[in-house]
Coordinates of C-alpha atoms in Angstrom, one line a residue:
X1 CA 132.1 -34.9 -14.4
X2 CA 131.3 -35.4 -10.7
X3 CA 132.8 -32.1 -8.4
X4 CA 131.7 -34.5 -5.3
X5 CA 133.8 -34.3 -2.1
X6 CA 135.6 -37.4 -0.8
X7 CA 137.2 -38.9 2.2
X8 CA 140.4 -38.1 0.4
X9 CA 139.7 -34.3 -0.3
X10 CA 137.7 -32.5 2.1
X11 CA 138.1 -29.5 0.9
X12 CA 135.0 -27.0 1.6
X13 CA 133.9 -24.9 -1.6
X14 CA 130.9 -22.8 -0.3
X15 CA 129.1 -22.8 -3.6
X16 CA 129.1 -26.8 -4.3
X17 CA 127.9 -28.0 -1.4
X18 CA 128.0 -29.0 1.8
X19 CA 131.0 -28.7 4.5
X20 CA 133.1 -31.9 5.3
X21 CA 132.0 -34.0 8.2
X22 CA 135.6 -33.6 9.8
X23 CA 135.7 -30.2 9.4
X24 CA 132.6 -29.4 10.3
X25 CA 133.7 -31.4 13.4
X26 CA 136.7 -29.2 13.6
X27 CA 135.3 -26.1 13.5
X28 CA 132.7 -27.3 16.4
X29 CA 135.4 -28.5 18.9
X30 CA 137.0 -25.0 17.7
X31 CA 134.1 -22.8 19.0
X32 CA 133.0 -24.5 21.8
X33 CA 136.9 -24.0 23.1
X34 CA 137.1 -20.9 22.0
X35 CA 133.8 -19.5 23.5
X36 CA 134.7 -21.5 27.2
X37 CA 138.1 -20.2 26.8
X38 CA 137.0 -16.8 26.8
X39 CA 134.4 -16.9 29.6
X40 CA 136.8 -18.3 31.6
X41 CA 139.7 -16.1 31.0
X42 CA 137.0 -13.1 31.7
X43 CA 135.8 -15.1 35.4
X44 CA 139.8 -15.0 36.1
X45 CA 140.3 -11.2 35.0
X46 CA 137.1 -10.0 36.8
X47 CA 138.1 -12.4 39.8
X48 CA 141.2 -10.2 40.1
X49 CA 139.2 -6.8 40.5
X50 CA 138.5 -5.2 43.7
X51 CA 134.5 -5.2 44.3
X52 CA 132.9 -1.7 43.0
X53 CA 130.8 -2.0 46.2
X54 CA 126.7 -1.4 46.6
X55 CA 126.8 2.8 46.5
X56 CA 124.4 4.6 44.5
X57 CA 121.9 7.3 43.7
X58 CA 118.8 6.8 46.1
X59 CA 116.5 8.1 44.3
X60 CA 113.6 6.9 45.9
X61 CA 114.3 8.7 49.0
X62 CA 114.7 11.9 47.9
X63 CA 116.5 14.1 50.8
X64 CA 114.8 17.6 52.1
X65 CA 116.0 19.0 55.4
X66 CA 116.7 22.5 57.2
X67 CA 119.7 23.1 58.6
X68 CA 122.6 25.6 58.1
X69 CA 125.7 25.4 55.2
X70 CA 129.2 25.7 56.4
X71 CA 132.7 25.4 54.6
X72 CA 134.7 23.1 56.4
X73 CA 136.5 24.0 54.0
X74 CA 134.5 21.8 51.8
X75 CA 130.7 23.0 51.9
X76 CA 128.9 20.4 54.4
X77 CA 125.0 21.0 55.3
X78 CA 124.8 20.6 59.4
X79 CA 121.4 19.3 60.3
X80 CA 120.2 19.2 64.2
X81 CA 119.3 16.1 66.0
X82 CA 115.8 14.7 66.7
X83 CA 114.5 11.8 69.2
X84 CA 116.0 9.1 67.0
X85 CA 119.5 10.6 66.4
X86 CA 122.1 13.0 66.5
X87 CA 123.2 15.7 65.1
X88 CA 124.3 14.7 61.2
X89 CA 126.8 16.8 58.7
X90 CA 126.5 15.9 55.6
X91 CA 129.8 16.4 52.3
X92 CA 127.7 18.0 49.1
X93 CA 128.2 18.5 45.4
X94 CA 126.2 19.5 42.3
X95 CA 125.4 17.9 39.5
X96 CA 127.8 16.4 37.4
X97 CA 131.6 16.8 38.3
X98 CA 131.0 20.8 39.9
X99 CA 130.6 21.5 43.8
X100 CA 128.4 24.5 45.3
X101 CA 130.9 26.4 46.5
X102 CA 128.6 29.3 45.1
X103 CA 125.5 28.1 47.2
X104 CA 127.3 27.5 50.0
X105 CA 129.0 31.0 50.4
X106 CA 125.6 32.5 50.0
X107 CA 124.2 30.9 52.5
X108 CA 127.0 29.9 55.1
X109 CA 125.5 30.4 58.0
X110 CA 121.9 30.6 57.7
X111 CA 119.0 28.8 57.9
X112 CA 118.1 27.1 54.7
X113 CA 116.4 24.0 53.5
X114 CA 118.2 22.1 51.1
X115 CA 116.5 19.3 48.8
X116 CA 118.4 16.9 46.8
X117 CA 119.1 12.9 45.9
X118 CA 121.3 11.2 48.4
X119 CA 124.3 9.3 47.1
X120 CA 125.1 6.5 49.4
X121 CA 127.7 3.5 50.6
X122 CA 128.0 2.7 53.5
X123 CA 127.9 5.4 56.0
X124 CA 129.5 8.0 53.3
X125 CA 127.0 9.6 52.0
X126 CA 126.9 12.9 50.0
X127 CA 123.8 14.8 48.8
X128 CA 123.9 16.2 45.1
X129 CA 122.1 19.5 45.7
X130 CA 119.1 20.3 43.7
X131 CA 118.0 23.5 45.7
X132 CA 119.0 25.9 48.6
X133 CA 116.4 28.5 49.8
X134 CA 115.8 30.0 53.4
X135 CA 114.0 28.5 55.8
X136 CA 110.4 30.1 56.9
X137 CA 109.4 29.6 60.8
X138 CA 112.7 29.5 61.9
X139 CA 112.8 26.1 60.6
X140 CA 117.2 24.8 60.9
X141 CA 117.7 27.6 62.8
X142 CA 120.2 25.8 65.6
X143 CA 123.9 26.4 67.2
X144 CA 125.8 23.5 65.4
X145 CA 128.8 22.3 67.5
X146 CA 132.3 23.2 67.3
X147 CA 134.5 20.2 66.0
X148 CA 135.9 17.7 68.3
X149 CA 140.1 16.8 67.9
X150 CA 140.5 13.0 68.1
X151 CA 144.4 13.4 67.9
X152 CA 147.2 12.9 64.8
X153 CA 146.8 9.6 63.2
X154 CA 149.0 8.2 60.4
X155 CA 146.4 6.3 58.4
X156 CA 146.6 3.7 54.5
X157 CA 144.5 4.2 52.0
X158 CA 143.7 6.5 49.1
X159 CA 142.5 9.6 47.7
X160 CA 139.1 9.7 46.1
X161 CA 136.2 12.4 45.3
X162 CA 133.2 11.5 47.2
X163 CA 130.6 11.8 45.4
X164 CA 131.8 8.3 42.8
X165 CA 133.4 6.5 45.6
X166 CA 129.6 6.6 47.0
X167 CA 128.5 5.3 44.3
X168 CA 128.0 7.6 41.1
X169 CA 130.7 5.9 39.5
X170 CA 131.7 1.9 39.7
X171 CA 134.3 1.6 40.3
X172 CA 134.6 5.0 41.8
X173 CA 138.4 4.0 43.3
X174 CA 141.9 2.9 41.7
X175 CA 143.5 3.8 38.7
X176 CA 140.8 3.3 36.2
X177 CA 139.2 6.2 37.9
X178 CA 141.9 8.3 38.3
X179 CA 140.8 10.6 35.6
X180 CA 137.6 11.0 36.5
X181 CA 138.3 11.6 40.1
X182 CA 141.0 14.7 39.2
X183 CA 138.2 16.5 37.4
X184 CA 135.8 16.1 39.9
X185 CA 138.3 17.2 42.9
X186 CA 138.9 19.7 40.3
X187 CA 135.7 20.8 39.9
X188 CA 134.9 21.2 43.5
X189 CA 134.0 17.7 44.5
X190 CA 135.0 17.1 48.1
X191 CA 138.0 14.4 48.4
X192 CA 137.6 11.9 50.5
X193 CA 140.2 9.3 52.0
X194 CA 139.0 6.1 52.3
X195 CA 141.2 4.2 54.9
X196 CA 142.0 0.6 55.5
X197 CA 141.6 1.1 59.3
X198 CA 139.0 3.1 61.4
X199 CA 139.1 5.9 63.9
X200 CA 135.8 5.9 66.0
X201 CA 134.4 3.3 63.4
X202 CA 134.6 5.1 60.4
X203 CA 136.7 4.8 57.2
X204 CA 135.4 8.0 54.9
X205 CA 137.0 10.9 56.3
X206 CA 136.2 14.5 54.7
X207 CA 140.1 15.8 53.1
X208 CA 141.7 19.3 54.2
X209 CA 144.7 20.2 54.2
X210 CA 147.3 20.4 57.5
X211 CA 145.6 23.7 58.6
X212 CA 142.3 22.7 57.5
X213 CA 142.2 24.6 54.2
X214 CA 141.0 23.4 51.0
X215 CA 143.6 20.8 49.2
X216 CA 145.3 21.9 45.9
X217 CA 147.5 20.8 42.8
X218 CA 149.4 18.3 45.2
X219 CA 147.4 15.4 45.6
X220 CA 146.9 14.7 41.9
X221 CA 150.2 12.8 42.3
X222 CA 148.7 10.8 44.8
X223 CA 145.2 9.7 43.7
X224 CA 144.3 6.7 43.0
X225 CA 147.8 5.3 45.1
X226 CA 147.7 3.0 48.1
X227 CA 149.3 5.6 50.6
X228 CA 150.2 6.1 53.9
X229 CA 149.9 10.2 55.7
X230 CA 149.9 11.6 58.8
X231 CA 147.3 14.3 60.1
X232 CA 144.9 15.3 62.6
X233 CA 141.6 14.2 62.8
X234 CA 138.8 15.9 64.2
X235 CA 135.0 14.8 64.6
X236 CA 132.0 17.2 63.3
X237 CA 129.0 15.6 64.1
X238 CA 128.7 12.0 62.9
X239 CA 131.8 13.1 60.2
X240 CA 135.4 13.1 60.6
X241 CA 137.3 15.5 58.8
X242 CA 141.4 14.4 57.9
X243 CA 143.5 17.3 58.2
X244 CA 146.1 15.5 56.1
X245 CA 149.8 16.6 56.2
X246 CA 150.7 15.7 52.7
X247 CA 154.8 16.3 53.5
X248 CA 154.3 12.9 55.2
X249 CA 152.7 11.4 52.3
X250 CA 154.2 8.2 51.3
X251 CA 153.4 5.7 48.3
X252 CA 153.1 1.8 49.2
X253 CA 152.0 0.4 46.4

């Protein structure tokens, strides 16, 4: 007796032998569907998503300079001028999700050299600190200027630590980094605000609070939220600190 398969009964048994020409056909036209399907349902969801942006570590161009730490209130390293440019202040963090407060109130106000890896987008950047030790010659020994008021401003954006939105983490903005950017803040990360409009050009502002102190448990309600707040903003160097008055605050979206 014959167990062959016919036109009548195509009916697959995997030990007798082989499958069905229509549904081998089937199952074909099936995949190929399926697979496109997919890719293009995952074109239209990533189509959707706001672009993570070009920031990273640079860690070709490893940064060493003298200069002095301050806390403003975050701990920034003020570098003088030179021939080719300004005078620069530059937001800092450790490694991982900590900041250096610790280094920074050692040293505040004395010449050190600092050597670290720059973490870059744009013009934010942030240097992950590697090392702090004193200068020798006098070397960042300078008078760094006092901070210049530009005025209140009522700015949109949002809340993020600076160190991912540069580029440590992508995306390093919106709520599927929310998390991550309340334990860095935490953890001593400067928070940035990252505007939809400029003052003077620039759309990374340094946060404080209204009286420039250090920011606490109230903004975790609004990272990672399109907002809208009111503050002063005042220039150091080539960055511009937001002395944001939170009471103000207001969710758009």
């Amino acid at each position: 007796m014959s167990w062959k398969q016919t036109k009548d009964a195509p009916f697959f048994v995997g030990y007798l032998n082989a499958v069905p020409k229509p549904l081998a056909v089937f199952a074909l036209v099936f995949s190929l569907c399926f697979v496109g399907g997919m890719g293009l349902a995952a074109l239209a969801l990533s189509s959707t998503q706001n672009d993570p942006g070009n920031g990273g570590f640079q860690w070709g161009n490893r940064f060493e300079q003298a200069g002095m730490l301050e806390l403003r209130p975050y701990p920034v390293f003020r570098v003088p001028g030179d021939e080719e440019s300004g005078p620069r202040t530059y937001m800092l963090s450790g490694q991982g999700k900590r900041g250096v407060f610790g280094q920074a109130e050692a040293n505040a106000g004395t010449p050190v050299t600092l050597r670290g890896v720059p973490v870059n987008r744009g013009d934010l950047t942030m240097i992950q600190v590697g090392n702090v030790e004193a200068t020798e010659d006098g070397a960042g020994n300078f008078t760094p200027s006092d901070a210049v008021p530009l005025g209140r401003w009522k700015l949109a954006g949002e809340i993020c630590d600076g160190k991912c939105y540069a580029g440590a983490m992508r995306p390093g903005q919106g709520l599927a980094h929310k998390a991550c950017a309340d334990l860095c803040i935490t953890g001593g990360i400067p928070p940035v605000f990252v505007s939809t409009g400029p003052v003077e050009g620039r759309s990374f502002f340094l946060m404080a609070d209204k009286d420039g102190n250090l920011l606490g448990d109230e903004i975790q309600g609004l990272l990672a939220l399109y907002i809208e707040v009111e503050g002063d903003v005042e220039r150091l160097d080539d960055l511009l600190v937001f002395k944001a008055d939170l009471s103000t605050a207001r969710i758009l979206k």
